[in-house]
mmCIF file of C-alpha atoms in Angstrom:
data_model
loop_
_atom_site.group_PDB
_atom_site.id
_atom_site.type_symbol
_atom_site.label_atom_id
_atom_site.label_comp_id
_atom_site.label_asym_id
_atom_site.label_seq_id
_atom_site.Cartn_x
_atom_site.Cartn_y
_atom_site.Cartn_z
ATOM 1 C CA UNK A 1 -68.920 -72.038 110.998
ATOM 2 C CA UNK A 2 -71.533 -75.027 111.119
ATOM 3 C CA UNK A 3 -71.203 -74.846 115.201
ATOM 4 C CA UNK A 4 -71.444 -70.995 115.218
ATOM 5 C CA UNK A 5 -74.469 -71.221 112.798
ATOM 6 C CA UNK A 6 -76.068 -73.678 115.472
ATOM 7 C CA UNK A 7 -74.787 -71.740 118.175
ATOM 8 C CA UNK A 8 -76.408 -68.686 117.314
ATOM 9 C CA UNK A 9 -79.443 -70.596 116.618
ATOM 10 C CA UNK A 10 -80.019 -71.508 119.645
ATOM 11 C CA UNK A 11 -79.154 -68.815 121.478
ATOM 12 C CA UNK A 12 -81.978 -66.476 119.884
ATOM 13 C CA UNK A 13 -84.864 -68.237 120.685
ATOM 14 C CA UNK A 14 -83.604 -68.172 124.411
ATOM 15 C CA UNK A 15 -83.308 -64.510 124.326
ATOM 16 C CA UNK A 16 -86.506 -63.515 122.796
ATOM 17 C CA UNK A 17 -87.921 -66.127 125.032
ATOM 18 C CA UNK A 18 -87.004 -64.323 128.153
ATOM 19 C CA UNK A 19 -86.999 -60.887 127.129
ATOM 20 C CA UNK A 20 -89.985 -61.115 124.594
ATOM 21 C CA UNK A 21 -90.549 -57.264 124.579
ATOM 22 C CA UNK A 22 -87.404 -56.880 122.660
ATOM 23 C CA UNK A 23 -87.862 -55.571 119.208
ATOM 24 C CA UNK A 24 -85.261 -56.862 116.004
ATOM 25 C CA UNK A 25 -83.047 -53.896 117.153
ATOM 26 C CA UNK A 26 -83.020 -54.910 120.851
ATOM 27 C CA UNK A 27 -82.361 -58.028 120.287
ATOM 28 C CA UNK A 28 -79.745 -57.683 117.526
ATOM 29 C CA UNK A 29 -77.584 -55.498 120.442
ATOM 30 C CA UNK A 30 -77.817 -58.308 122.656
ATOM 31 C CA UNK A 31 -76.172 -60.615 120.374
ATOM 32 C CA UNK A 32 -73.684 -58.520 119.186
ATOM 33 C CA UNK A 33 -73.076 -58.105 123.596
ATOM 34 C CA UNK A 34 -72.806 -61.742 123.668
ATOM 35 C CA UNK A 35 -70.433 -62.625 120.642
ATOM 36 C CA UNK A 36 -67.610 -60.006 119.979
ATOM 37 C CA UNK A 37 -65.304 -60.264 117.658
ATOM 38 C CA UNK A 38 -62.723 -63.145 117.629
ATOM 39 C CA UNK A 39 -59.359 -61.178 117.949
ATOM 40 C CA UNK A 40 -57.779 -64.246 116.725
ATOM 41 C CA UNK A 41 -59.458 -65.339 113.923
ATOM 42 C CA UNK A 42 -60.761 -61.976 112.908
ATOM 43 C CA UNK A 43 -64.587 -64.201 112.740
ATOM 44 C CA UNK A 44 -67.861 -61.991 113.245
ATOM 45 C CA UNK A 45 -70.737 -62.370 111.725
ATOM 46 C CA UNK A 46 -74.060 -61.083 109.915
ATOM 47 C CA UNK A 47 -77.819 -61.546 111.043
ATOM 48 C CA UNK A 48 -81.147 -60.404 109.743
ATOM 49 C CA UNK A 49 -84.098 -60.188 112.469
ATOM 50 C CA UNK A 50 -87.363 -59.594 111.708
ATOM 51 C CA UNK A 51 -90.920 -59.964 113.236
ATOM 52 C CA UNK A 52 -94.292 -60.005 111.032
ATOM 53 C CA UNK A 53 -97.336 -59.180 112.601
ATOM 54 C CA UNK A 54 -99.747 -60.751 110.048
ATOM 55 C CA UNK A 55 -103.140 -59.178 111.294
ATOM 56 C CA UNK A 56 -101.584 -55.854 111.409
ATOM 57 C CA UNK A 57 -99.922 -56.183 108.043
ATOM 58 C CA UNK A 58 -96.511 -54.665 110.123
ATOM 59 C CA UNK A 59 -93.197 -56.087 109.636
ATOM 60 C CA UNK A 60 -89.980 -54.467 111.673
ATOM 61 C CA UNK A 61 -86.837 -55.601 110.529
ATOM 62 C CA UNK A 62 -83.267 -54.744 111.845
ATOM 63 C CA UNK A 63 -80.050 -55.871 110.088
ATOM 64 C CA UNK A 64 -76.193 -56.193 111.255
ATOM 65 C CA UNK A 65 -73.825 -56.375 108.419
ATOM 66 C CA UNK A 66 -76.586 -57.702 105.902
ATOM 67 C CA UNK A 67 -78.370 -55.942 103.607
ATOM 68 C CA UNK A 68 -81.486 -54.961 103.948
ATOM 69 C CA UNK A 69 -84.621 -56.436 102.468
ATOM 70 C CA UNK A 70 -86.182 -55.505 98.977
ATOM 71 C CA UNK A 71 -89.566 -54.231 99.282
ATOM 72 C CA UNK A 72 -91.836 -54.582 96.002
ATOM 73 C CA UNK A 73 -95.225 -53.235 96.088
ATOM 74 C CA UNK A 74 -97.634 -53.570 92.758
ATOM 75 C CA UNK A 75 -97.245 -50.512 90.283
ATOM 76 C CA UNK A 76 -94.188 -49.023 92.150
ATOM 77 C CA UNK A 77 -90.741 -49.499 92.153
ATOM 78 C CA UNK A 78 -88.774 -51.720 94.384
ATOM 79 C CA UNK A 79 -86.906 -50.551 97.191
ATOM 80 C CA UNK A 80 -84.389 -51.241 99.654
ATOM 81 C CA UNK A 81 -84.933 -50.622 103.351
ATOM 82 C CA UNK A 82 -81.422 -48.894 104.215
ATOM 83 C CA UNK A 83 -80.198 -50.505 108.113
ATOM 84 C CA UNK A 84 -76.595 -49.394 107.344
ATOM 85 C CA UNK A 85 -74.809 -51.237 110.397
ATOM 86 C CA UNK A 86 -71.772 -53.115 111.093
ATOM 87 C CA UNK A 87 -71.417 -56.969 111.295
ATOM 88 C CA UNK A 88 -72.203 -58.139 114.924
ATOM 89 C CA UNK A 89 -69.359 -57.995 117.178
ATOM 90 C CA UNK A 90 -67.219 -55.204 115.220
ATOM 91 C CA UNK A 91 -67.929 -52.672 117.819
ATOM 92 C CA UNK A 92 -69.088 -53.826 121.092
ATOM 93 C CA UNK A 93 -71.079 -50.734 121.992
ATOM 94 C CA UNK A 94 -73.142 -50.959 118.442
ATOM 95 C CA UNK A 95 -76.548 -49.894 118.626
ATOM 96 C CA UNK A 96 -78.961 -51.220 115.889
ATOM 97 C CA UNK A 97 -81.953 -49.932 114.267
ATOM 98 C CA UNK A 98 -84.952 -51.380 112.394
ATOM 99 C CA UNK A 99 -87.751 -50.359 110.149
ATOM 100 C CA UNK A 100 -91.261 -50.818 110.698
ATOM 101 C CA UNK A 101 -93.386 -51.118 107.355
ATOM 102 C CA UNK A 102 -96.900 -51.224 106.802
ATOM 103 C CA UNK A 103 -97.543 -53.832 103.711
ATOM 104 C CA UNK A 104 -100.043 -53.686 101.633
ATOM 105 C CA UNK A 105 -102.430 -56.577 99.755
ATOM 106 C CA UNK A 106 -99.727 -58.058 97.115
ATOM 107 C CA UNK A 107 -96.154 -56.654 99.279
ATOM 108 C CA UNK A 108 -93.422 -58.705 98.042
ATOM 109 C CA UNK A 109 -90.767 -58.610 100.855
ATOM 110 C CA UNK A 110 -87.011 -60.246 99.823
ATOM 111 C CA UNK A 111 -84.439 -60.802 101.929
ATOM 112 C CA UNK A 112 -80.982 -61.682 100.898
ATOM 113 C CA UNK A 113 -77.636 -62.406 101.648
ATOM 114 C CA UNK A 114 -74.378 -60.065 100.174
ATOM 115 C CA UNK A 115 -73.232 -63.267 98.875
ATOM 116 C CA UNK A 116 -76.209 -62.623 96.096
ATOM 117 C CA UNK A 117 -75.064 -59.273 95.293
ATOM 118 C CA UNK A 118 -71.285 -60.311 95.644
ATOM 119 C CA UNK A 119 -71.446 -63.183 93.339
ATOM 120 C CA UNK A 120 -68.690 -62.947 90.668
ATOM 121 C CA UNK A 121 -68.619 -63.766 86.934
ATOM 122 C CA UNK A 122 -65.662 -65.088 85.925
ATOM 123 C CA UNK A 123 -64.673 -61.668 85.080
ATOM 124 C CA UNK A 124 -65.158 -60.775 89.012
ATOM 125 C CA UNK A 125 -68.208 -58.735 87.934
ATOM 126 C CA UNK A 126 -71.059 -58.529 91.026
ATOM 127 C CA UNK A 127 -73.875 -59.633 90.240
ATOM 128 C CA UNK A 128 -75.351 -56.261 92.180
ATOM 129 C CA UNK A 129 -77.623 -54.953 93.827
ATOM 130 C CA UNK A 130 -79.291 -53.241 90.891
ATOM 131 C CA UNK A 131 -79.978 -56.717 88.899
ATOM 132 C CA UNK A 132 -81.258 -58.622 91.078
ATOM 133 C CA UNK A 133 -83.758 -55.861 92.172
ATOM 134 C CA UNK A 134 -84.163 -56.257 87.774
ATOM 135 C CA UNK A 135 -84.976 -59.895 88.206
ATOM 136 C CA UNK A 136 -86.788 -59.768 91.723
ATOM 137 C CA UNK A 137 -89.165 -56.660 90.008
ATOM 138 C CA UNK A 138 -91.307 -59.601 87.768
ATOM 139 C CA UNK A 139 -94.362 -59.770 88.110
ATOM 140 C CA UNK A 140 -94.647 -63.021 89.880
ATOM 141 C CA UNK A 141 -95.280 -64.902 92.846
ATOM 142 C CA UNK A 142 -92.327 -64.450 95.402
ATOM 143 C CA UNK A 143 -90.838 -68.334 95.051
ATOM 144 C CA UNK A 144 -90.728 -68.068 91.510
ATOM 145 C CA UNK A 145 -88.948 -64.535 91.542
ATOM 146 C CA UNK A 146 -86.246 -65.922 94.080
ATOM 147 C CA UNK A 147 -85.990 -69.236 91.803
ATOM 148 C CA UNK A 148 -85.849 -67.134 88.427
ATOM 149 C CA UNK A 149 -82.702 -65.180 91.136
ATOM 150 C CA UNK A 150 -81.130 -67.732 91.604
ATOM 151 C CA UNK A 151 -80.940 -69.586 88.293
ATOM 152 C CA UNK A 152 -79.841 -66.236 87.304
ATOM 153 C CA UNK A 153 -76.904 -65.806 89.482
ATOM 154 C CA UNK A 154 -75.822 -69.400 88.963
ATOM 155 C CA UNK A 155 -75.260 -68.771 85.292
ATOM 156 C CA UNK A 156 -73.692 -65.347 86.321
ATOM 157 C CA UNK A 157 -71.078 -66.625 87.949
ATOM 158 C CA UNK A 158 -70.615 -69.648 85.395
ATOM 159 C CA UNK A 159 -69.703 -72.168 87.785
ATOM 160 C CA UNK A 160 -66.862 -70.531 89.787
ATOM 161 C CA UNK A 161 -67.086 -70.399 93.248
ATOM 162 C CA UNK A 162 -69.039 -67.607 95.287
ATOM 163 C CA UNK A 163 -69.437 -66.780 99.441
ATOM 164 C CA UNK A 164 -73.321 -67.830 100.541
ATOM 165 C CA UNK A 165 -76.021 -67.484 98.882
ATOM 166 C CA UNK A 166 -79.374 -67.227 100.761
ATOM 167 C CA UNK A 167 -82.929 -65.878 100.269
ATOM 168 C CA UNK A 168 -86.315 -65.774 102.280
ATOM 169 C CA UNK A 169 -88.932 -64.095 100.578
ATOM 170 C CA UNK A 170 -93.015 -63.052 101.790
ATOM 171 C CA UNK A 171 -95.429 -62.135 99.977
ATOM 172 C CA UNK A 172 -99.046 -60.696 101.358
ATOM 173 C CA UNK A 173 -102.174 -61.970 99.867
ATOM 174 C CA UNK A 174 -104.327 -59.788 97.943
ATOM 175 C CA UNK A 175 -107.436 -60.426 100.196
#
């Protein structure tokens, strides 16, 4: 998995590189093009792409297999941004979509891995989707509402085992 991670790594940066016109979506289709499913090992994978453009305040985001980023903005409540797709390389003719968002002064945006939502007590209780939208929804700064998730989870699942966890958050100034 280490080599695929590395793999992968490198191989986005060269295709953005030459095609840099491509948005998340058009790029996302080209990687699922380039890595198809191991028929063997039944191996494909899950990706989050997304571009900010700071001055504009603009973020487009496209998802394969992941689930989408939580979007907080002050005195609302949080959502999801929906990019139901499969994992890369289930269907070789996928095509992907993304969102475009405007943020506003204060946007909290979270992204996350299912291995958040899929951790298991030791009662194989998620953790959900739900919750962590719960503990994300504090009014705080954006690092310590992803370290206040995952303290959380960690005594969720009580010290059993769980798939990845990972989280990137942004948050927009106020000025």
């Amino acid at each position: 998995a280490a080599m695929f991670s590395d793999t992968l790594g490198r191989l986005i940066p060269v295709l953005w590189r030459r095609s840099p016109e491509l948005g998340p979506a058009e790029l996302l289709t080209e990687v699922n093009r380039e890595f198809p499913m191991n028929p063997v090992t039944g191996q494909y994978f899950t990706i989050v792409c997304a571009v900010l453009d700071p001055a504009a305040r603009v973020l487009t985001c496209a998802a394969d297999g992941n689930p989408g980023p939580a979007w907080f903005r002050t005195g609302e409540r949080p959502r999801r941004l929906a990019l139901p797709v499969p994992p890369v390389g289930l269907t070789a003719d996928a095509s992907f979509e993304q969102a475009r968002v405007e943020l506003a002064p204060g946007d909290r945006m979270v992204f996350f891995s299912d291995g958040v939502t899929e951790a298991l007590d030791p009662q194989m209780r998620p953790y959900g989707a739900e919750h962590m939208l719960q503990v994300l929804g504090v009014d705080a700064p954006v690092a310590v509402a992803l370290d206040e998730v995952l303290q959380d989870v960690k005594e969720h699942i009580a010290g059993g085992t769980q798939d990845d966890l990972a989280m990137l958050g942004l948050q927009l100034d106020k000025y």
